[in-house]
């Protein structure tokens, strides 16, 4: 039963104990709030630097790690430029390409050579990637890793790659008309990055590659379709 008289005559010891219990409870509650806020902040930070595409495989693992690191250091564009330059050098310099691909060069020597070549000339993110690849005997995968990183960057910028294949070179007016038509296919807020190719074997019409989608409007495809049609 509740006795008002007794509640008014609690001993100092009882009051002290109650106060201590309340203090400890408040401390635990504050700690929980701090932990929850910290967890939320970490989750938000991770989401802010997460790659824009969910890609998988060896090349994606390296590209994803580079994207996250470059995003946290505010160097996404800088790293992209550096990696594209490295890939371009590999494509145009037989000596550099051979160095990347040669399995007879030890990992230690490759790592040292990469450090000597790039130290002070590229960002720490790019240098770390290249030395890691050297140490893991993966330098030969550099061009494909660069391609994957470039794909992530295009997605981050809202760019969609598209290729038009025609039997004859297109005029600027024709290219602009096709590009305008493609905008309705890629969705609002995205930009079509267009490239053109000439393939006389399609005879006429167009073949269009938009992202992972392929549309064959060539004369050759129609002829092939007619050939398969039973009379």
PDB file of C-alpha atoms in Angstrom:
ATOM      1  CA  UNK A   1       0.000   0.000   0.000  1.00  0.00           C
ATOM      2  CA  UNK A   2       1.025   3.594  -0.553  1.00  0.00           C
ATOM      3  CA  UNK A   3       1.799   5.545   2.616  1.00  0.00           C
ATOM      4  CA  UNK A   4       2.315   9.310   2.058  1.00  0.00           C
ATOM      5  CA  UNK A   5       3.812   9.712   5.494  1.00  0.00           C
ATOM      6  CA  UNK A   6       6.512   7.140   4.807  1.00  0.00           C
ATOM      7  CA  UNK A   7       7.389   8.627   1.425  1.00  0.00           C
ATOM      8  CA  UNK A   8       8.016  11.954   3.053  1.00  0.00           C
ATOM      9  CA  UNK A   9      10.420  10.528   5.604  1.00  0.00           C
ATOM     10  CA  UNK A  10      12.843   8.610   3.362  1.00  0.00           C
ATOM     11  CA  UNK A  11      16.343   8.407   4.770  1.00  0.00           C
ATOM     12  CA  UNK A  12      19.248  10.279   3.123  1.00  0.00           C
ATOM     13  CA  UNK A  13      20.701   6.894   2.169  1.00  0.00           C
ATOM     14  CA  UNK A  14      17.573   5.927   0.221  1.00  0.00           C
ATOM     15  CA  UNK A  15      17.522   9.301  -1.545  1.00  0.00           C
ATOM     16  CA  UNK A  16      21.186   8.988  -2.443  1.00  0.00           C
ATOM     17  CA  UNK A  17      20.641   5.483  -3.845  1.00  0.00           C
ATOM     18  CA  UNK A  18      17.662   6.621  -5.916  1.00  0.00           C
ATOM     19  CA  UNK A  19      19.616   9.573  -7.243  1.00  0.00           C
ATOM     20  CA  UNK A  20      22.516   7.313  -8.235  1.00  0.00           C
ATOM     21  CA  UNK A  21      20.175   4.915 -10.006  1.00  0.00           C
ATOM     22  CA  UNK A  22      18.574   7.768 -11.935  1.00  0.00           C
ATOM     23  CA  UNK A  23      22.004   9.111 -12.892  1.00  0.00           C
ATOM     24  CA  UNK A  24      23.150   5.715 -14.157  1.00  0.00           C
ATOM     25  CA  UNK A  25      19.940   5.286 -16.148  1.00  0.00           C
ATOM     26  CA  UNK A  26      20.383   8.728 -17.703  1.00  0.00           C
ATOM     27  CA  UNK A  27      23.995   7.893 -18.578  1.00  0.00           C
ATOM     28  CA  UNK A  28      22.952   4.618 -20.262  1.00  0.00           C
ATOM     29  CA  UNK A  29      20.207   6.389 -22.181  1.00  0.00           C
ATOM     30  CA  UNK A  30      22.615   9.083 -23.372  1.00  0.00           C
ATOM     31  CA  UNK A  31      25.115   6.412 -24.411  1.00  0.00           C
ATOM     32  CA  UNK A  32      22.437   4.613 -26.434  1.00  0.00           C
ATOM     33  CA  UNK A  33      21.458   7.858 -28.153  1.00  0.00           C
ATOM     34  CA  UNK A  34      25.103   8.633 -28.931  1.00  0.00           C
ATOM     35  CA  UNK A  35      25.663   5.123 -30.341  1.00  0.00           C
ATOM     36  CA  UNK A  36      22.506   5.339 -32.468  1.00  0.00           C
ATOM     37  CA  UNK A  37      23.515   8.749 -33.807  1.00  0.00           C
ATOM     38  CA  UNK A  38      27.025   7.490 -34.522  1.00  0.00           C
ATOM     39  CA  UNK A  39      25.682   4.426 -36.345  1.00  0.00           C
ATOM     40  CA  UNK A  40      23.353   6.585 -38.424  1.00  0.00           C
ATOM     41  CA  UNK A  41      26.199   8.947 -39.325  1.00  0.00           C
ATOM     42  CA  UNK A  42      28.427   6.052 -40.402  1.00  0.00           C
ATOM     43  CA  UNK A  43      25.613   4.576 -42.511  1.00  0.00           C
ATOM     44  CA  UNK A  44      24.921   7.924 -44.162  1.00  0.00           C
ATOM     45  CA  UNK A  45      28.636   8.404 -44.855  1.00  0.00           C
ATOM     46  CA  UNK A  46      28.927   4.951 -46.409  1.00  0.00           C
ATOM     47  CA  UNK A  47      25.879   5.575 -48.603  1.00  0.00           C
ATOM     48  CA  UNK A  48      27.287   8.899 -49.784  1.00  0.00           C
ATOM     49  CA  UNK A  49      30.414   7.216 -51.136  1.00  0.00           C
ATOM     50  CA  UNK A  50      28.851   3.994 -52.411  1.00  0.00           C
ATOM     51  CA  UNK A  51      29.417   3.223 -56.129  1.00  0.00           C
ATOM     52  CA  UNK A  52      26.329   4.073 -58.233  1.00  0.00           C
ATOM     53  CA  UNK A  53      26.161   0.607 -59.810  1.00  0.00           C
ATOM     54  CA  UNK A  54      26.206  -2.839 -58.256  1.00  0.00           C
ATOM     55  CA  UNK A  55      28.928  -4.541 -60.270  1.00  0.00           C
ATOM     56  CA  UNK A  56      30.541  -7.841 -59.411  1.00  0.00           C
ATOM     57  CA  UNK A  57      33.668  -9.783 -60.305  1.00  0.00           C
ATOM     58  CA  UNK A  58      37.403  -9.228 -60.026  1.00  0.00           C
ATOM     59  CA  UNK A  59      37.547  -5.958 -61.963  1.00  0.00           C
ATOM     60  CA  UNK A  60      34.532  -4.568 -60.117  1.00  0.00           C
ATOM     61  CA  UNK A  61      36.050  -5.289 -56.700  1.00  0.00           C
ATOM     62  CA  UNK A  62      39.063  -3.127 -57.463  1.00  0.00           C
ATOM     63  CA  UNK A  63      37.013  -0.446 -59.254  1.00  0.00           C
ATOM     64  CA  UNK A  64      34.485  -0.254 -56.408  1.00  0.00           C
ATOM     65  CA  UNK A  65      37.237   0.149 -53.821  1.00  0.00           C
ATOM     66  CA  UNK A  66      38.903   2.890 -55.871  1.00  0.00           C
ATOM     67  CA  UNK A  67      35.571   4.695 -56.372  1.00  0.00           C
ATOM     68  CA  UNK A  68      34.821   4.700 -52.643  1.00  0.00           C
ATOM     69  CA  UNK A  69      38.312   5.887 -51.737  1.00  0.00           C
ATOM     70  CA  UNK A  70      38.330   8.579 -54.421  1.00  0.00           C
ATOM     71  CA  UNK A  71      34.864   9.760 -53.363  1.00  0.00           C
ATOM     72  CA  UNK A  72      35.918  10.109 -49.723  1.00  0.00           C
ATOM     73  CA  UNK A  73      38.951  12.173 -50.753  1.00  0.00           C
ATOM     74  CA  UNK A  74      36.962  14.273 -53.235  1.00  0.00           C
ATOM     75  CA  UNK A  75      39.071  13.103 -56.180  1.00  0.00           C
ATOM     76  CA  UNK A  76      36.681  11.089 -58.355  1.00  0.00           C
ATOM     77  CA  UNK A  77      37.342  13.073 -61.543  1.00  0.00           C
ATOM     78  CA  UNK A  78      41.077  13.361 -60.896  1.00  0.00           C
ATOM     79  CA  UNK A  79      41.441   9.623 -60.388  1.00  0.00           C
ATOM     80  CA  UNK A  80      39.397   8.934 -63.513  1.00  0.00           C
ATOM     81  CA  UNK A  81      41.716  11.120 -65.576  1.00  0.00           C
ATOM     82  CA  UNK A  82      44.803   9.436 -64.141  1.00  0.00           C
ATOM     83  CA  UNK A  83      43.493   5.937 -64.753  1.00  0.00           C
ATOM     84  CA  UNK A  84      42.423   6.752 -68.309  1.00  0.00           C
ATOM     85  CA  UNK A  85      45.917   8.123 -68.952  1.00  0.00           C
ATOM     86  CA  UNK A  86      47.481   4.911 -67.646  1.00  0.00           C
ATOM     87  CA  UNK A  87      45.160   2.797 -69.813  1.00  0.00           C
ATOM     88  CA  UNK A  88      45.940   4.976 -72.825  1.00  0.00           C
ATOM     89  CA  UNK A  89      49.670   4.524 -72.240  1.00  0.00           C
ATOM     90  CA  UNK A  90      49.203   0.761 -72.029  1.00  0.00           C
ATOM     91  CA  UNK A  91      47.327   0.838 -75.339  1.00  0.00           C
ATOM     92  CA  UNK A  92      49.922   2.924 -77.173  1.00  0.00           C
ATOM     93  CA  UNK A  93      53.213   1.850 -75.585  1.00  0.00           C
ATOM     94  CA  UNK A  94      54.223  -1.779 -76.278  1.00  0.00           C
ATOM     95  CA  UNK A  95      56.963  -1.535 -73.647  1.00  0.00           C
ATOM     96  CA  UNK A  96      54.560  -0.425 -70.905  1.00  0.00           C
ATOM     97  CA  UNK A  97      51.957  -2.990 -71.955  1.00  0.00           C
ATOM     98  CA  UNK A  98      54.591  -5.723 -71.830  1.00  0.00           C
ATOM     99  CA  UNK A  99      55.635  -4.605 -68.360  1.00  0.00           C
ATOM    100  CA  UNK A 100      52.039  -4.859 -67.126  1.00  0.00           C
ATOM    101  CA  UNK A 101      51.491  -8.284 -68.648  1.00  0.00           C
ATOM    102  CA  UNK A 102      54.883  -9.941 -68.095  1.00  0.00           C
ATOM    103  CA  UNK A 103      54.460 -12.662 -65.416  1.00  0.00           C
ATOM    104  CA  UNK A 104      58.220 -13.241 -65.211  1.00  0.00           C
ATOM    105  CA  UNK A 105      58.834  -9.917 -63.456  1.00  0.00           C
ATOM    106  CA  UNK A 106      58.587 -10.454 -59.714  1.00  0.00           C
ATOM    107  CA  UNK A 107      55.858  -8.755 -57.714  1.00  0.00           C
ATOM    108  CA  UNK A 108      58.467  -6.893 -55.692  1.00  0.00           C
ATOM    109  CA  UNK A 109      60.158  -5.500 -58.804  1.00  0.00           C
ATOM    110  CA  UNK A 110      56.839  -4.538 -60.359  1.00  0.00           C
ATOM    111  CA  UNK A 111      55.742  -2.762 -57.199  1.00  0.00           C
ATOM    112  CA  UNK A 112      59.027  -0.864 -57.022  1.00  0.00           C
ATOM    113  CA  UNK A 113      58.849   0.100 -60.708  1.00  0.00           C
ATOM    114  CA  UNK A 114      55.258   1.295 -60.373  1.00  0.00           C
ATOM    115  CA  UNK A 115      56.194   3.366 -57.324  1.00  0.00           C
ATOM    116  CA  UNK A 116      59.157   4.906 -59.145  1.00  0.00           C
ATOM    117  CA  UNK A 117      57.041   5.704 -62.219  1.00  0.00           C
ATOM    118  CA  UNK A 118      53.994   7.161 -60.482  1.00  0.00           C
ATOM    119  CA  UNK A 119      55.054   8.461 -57.061  1.00  0.00           C
ATOM    120  CA  UNK A 120      54.491  12.217 -56.893  1.00  0.00           C
ATOM    121  CA  UNK A 121      52.776  12.237 -60.289  1.00  0.00           C
ATOM    122  CA  UNK A 122      49.380  10.788 -59.414  1.00  0.00           C
ATOM    123  CA  UNK A 123      47.009  10.901 -56.462  1.00  0.00           C
ATOM    124  CA  UNK A 124      47.531   8.548 -53.501  1.00  0.00           C
ATOM    125  CA  UNK A 125      44.357   6.691 -54.541  1.00  0.00           C
ATOM    126  CA  UNK A 126      45.727   5.874 -57.991  1.00  0.00           C
ATOM    127  CA  UNK A 127      49.174   5.024 -56.649  1.00  0.00           C
ATOM    128  CA  UNK A 128      47.656   2.725 -54.037  1.00  0.00           C
ATOM    129  CA  UNK A 129      45.625   0.907 -56.703  1.00  0.00           C
ATOM    130  CA  UNK A 130      48.604   0.359 -58.981  1.00  0.00           C
ATOM    131  CA  UNK A 131      50.944  -0.816 -56.218  1.00  0.00           C
ATOM    132  CA  UNK A 132      48.214  -3.126 -54.904  1.00  0.00           C
ATOM    133  CA  UNK A 133      47.752  -4.606 -58.378  1.00  0.00           C
ATOM    134  CA  UNK A 134      51.516  -5.059 -58.651  1.00  0.00           C
ATOM    135  CA  UNK A 135      51.679  -6.769 -55.263  1.00  0.00           C
ATOM    136  CA  UNK A 136      48.763  -9.046 -56.176  1.00  0.00           C
ATOM    137  CA  UNK A 137      50.157  -9.903 -59.628  1.00  0.00           C
ATOM    138  CA  UNK A 138      47.113  -8.226 -61.249  1.00  0.00           C
ATOM    139  CA  UNK A 139      48.712  -5.434 -63.297  1.00  0.00           C
ATOM    140  CA  UNK A 140      47.625  -7.166 -66.490  1.00  0.00           C
ATOM    141  CA  UNK A 141      44.014  -6.456 -65.440  1.00  0.00           C
ATOM    142  CA  UNK A 142      44.597  -2.688 -65.333  1.00  0.00           C
ATOM    143  CA  UNK A 143      42.780  -1.789 -68.602  1.00  0.00           C
ATOM    144  CA  UNK A 144      39.635  -3.712 -67.621  1.00  0.00           C
ATOM    145  CA  UNK A 145      39.656  -2.239 -64.114  1.00  0.00           C
ATOM    146  CA  UNK A 146      39.960   1.234 -65.654  1.00  0.00           C
ATOM    147  CA  UNK A 147      37.034   0.482 -67.985  1.00  0.00           C
ATOM    148  CA  UNK A 148      34.938  -0.600 -65.005  1.00  0.00           C
ATOM    149  CA  UNK A 149      35.815   2.539 -63.043  1.00  0.00           C
ATOM    150  CA  UNK A 150      34.920   4.667 -66.078  1.00  0.00           C
ATOM    151  CA  UNK A 151      31.575   2.886 -66.214  1.00  0.00           C
ATOM    152  CA  UNK A 152      30.925   3.793 -62.574  1.00  0.00           C
ATOM    153  CA  UNK A 153      31.807   7.413 -63.283  1.00  0.00           C
ATOM    154  CA  UNK A 154      29.430   7.570 -66.243  1.00  0.00           C
ATOM    155  CA  UNK A 155      26.648   6.235 -64.039  1.00  0.00           C
ATOM    156  CA  UNK A 156      27.480   8.819 -61.356  1.00  0.00           C
ATOM    157  CA  UNK A 157      27.174  11.584 -63.953  1.00  0.00           C
ATOM    158  CA  UNK A 158      23.924  10.145 -65.306  1.00  0.00           C
ATOM    159  CA  UNK A 159      25.527   9.295 -68.635  1.00  0.00           C
ATOM    160  CA  UNK A 160      24.311   6.439 -70.825  1.00  0.00           C
ATOM    161  CA  UNK A 161      26.621   5.189 -73.574  1.00  0.00           C
ATOM    162  CA  UNK A 162      25.021   4.638 -76.955  1.00  0.00           C
ATOM    163  CA  UNK A 163      26.487   3.498 -80.262  1.00  0.00           C
ATOM    164  CA  UNK A 164      24.970   3.986 -83.707  1.00  0.00           C
ATOM    165  CA  UNK A 165      26.135   1.675 -86.473  1.00  0.00           C
ATOM    166  CA  UNK A 166      25.277   2.694 -90.014  1.00  0.00           C
ATOM    167  CA  UNK A 167      26.227   1.494 -93.491  1.00  0.00           C
ATOM    168  CA  UNK A 168      27.401   4.995 -94.428  1.00  0.00           C
ATOM    169  CA  UNK A 169      28.658   7.899 -92.303  1.00  0.00           C
ATOM    170  CA  UNK A 170      25.782   9.892 -90.795  1.00  0.00           C
ATOM    171  CA  UNK A 171      25.461  13.621 -91.270  1.00  0.00           C
ATOM    172  CA  UNK A 172      25.375  15.840 -88.205  1.00  0.00           C
ATOM    173  CA  UNK A 173      21.646  16.375 -88.693  1.00  0.00           C
ATOM    174  CA  UNK A 174      21.041  12.622 -88.786  1.00  0.00           C
ATOM    175  CA  UNK A 175      23.194  12.032 -85.711  1.00  0.00           C
ATOM    176  CA  UNK A 176      21.393  14.787 -83.799  1.00  0.00           C
ATOM    177  CA  UNK A 177      17.995  13.343 -84.787  1.00  0.00           C
ATOM    178  CA  UNK A 178      18.930   9.875 -83.535  1.00  0.00           C
ATOM    179  CA  UNK A 179      20.397  11.320 -80.323  1.00  0.00           C
ATOM    180  CA  UNK A 180      17.189  13.264 -79.712  1.00  0.00           C
ATOM    181  CA  UNK A 181      15.116  10.125 -80.190  1.00  0.00           C
ATOM    182  CA  UNK A 182      17.319   8.241 -77.741  1.00  0.00           C
ATOM    183  CA  UNK A 183      16.728  10.745 -74.946  1.00  0.00           C
ATOM    184  CA  UNK A 184      13.216   9.402 -74.544  1.00  0.00           C
ATOM    185  CA  UNK A 185      14.627   5.907 -74.036  1.00  0.00           C
ATOM    186  CA  UNK A 186      17.115   6.637 -71.241  1.00  0.00           C
ATOM    187  CA  UNK A 187      14.862   8.499 -68.805  1.00  0.00           C
ATOM    188  CA  UNK A 188      14.787  11.999 -67.375  1.00  0.00           C
ATOM    189  CA  UNK A 189      17.957  13.468 -65.935  1.00  0.00           C
ATOM    190  CA  UNK A 190      20.266  11.236 -67.964  1.00  0.00           C
ATOM    191  CA  UNK A 191      22.588  12.216 -70.767  1.00  0.00           C
ATOM    192  CA  UNK A 192      23.245  10.168 -73.894  1.00  0.00           C
ATOM    193  CA  UNK A 193      26.950   9.874 -74.739  1.00  0.00           C
ATOM    194  CA  UNK A 194      26.855   8.984 -78.414  1.00  0.00           C
ATOM    195  CA  UNK A 195      29.441   7.348 -80.641  1.00  0.00           C
ATOM    196  CA  UNK A 196      29.072   6.285 -84.259  1.00  0.00           C
ATOM    197  CA  UNK A 197      30.500   3.432 -86.305  1.00  0.00           C
ATOM    198  CA  UNK A 198      30.344   2.569 -89.991  1.00  0.00           C
ATOM    199  CA  UNK A 199      29.718  -1.028 -91.089  1.00  0.00           C
ATOM    200  CA  UNK A 200      28.902  -1.417 -94.798  1.00  0.00           C
ATOM    201  CA  UNK A 201      27.839  -5.037 -94.242  1.00  0.00           C
ATOM    202  CA  UNK A 202      24.520  -3.966 -92.690  1.00  0.00           C
ATOM    203  CA  UNK A 203      23.618  -2.567 -96.181  1.00  0.00           C
ATOM    204  CA  UNK A 204      21.439   0.233 -94.831  1.00  0.00           C
ATOM    205  CA  UNK A 205      19.361   1.356 -91.870  1.00  0.00           C
ATOM    206  CA  UNK A 206      20.792   1.442 -88.359  1.00  0.00           C
ATOM    207  CA  UNK A 207      21.908  -0.726 -85.483  1.00  0.00           C
ATOM    208  CA  UNK A 208      21.656   0.977 -82.096  1.00  0.00           C
ATOM    209  CA  UNK A 209      23.252  -0.074 -78.817  1.00  0.00           C
ATOM    210  CA  UNK A 210      21.924   1.768 -75.737  1.00  0.00           C
ATOM    211  CA  UNK A 211      23.501   0.503 -72.556  1.00  0.00           C
ATOM    212  CA  UNK A 212      22.707  -3.208 -72.522  1.00  0.00           C
ATOM    213  CA  UNK A 213      19.932  -2.933 -75.101  1.00  0.00           C
ATOM    214  CA  UNK A 214      20.468  -3.648 -78.796  1.00  0.00           C
ATOM    215  CA  UNK A 215      18.086  -2.558 -81.552  1.00  0.00           C
ATOM    216  CA  UNK A 216      18.647  -3.856 -85.085  1.00  0.00           C
ATOM    217  CA  UNK A 217      16.958  -1.708 -87.739  1.00  0.00           C
ATOM    218  CA  UNK A 218      19.367  -2.610 -90.508  1.00  0.00           C
ATOM    219  CA  UNK A 219      18.447  -3.657 -94.025  1.00  0.00           C
ATOM    220  CA  UNK A 220      20.522  -6.794 -93.506  1.00  0.00           C
ATOM    221  CA  UNK A 221      18.392  -7.870 -90.536  1.00  0.00           C
ATOM    222  CA  UNK A 222      15.232  -7.427 -92.606  1.00  0.00           C
ATOM    223  CA  UNK A 223      16.702  -9.468 -95.439  1.00  0.00           C
ATOM    224  CA  UNK A 224      17.688 -12.184 -92.966  1.00  0.00           C
ATOM    225  CA  UNK A 225      14.170 -12.126 -91.525  1.00  0.00           C
ATOM    226  CA  UNK A 226      12.682 -12.519 -94.995  1.00  0.00           C
ATOM    227  CA  UNK A 227      15.021 -15.407 -95.686  1.00  0.00           C
ATOM    228  CA  UNK A 228      13.722 -17.195 -92.587  1.00  0.00           C
ATOM    229  CA  UNK A 229      10.085 -16.617 -93.474  1.00  0.00           C
ATOM    230  CA  UNK A 230       8.340 -19.617 -94.969  1.00  0.00           C
ATOM    231  CA  UNK A 231       6.497 -18.959 -98.230  1.00  0.00           C
TER     232      UNK A 231
END
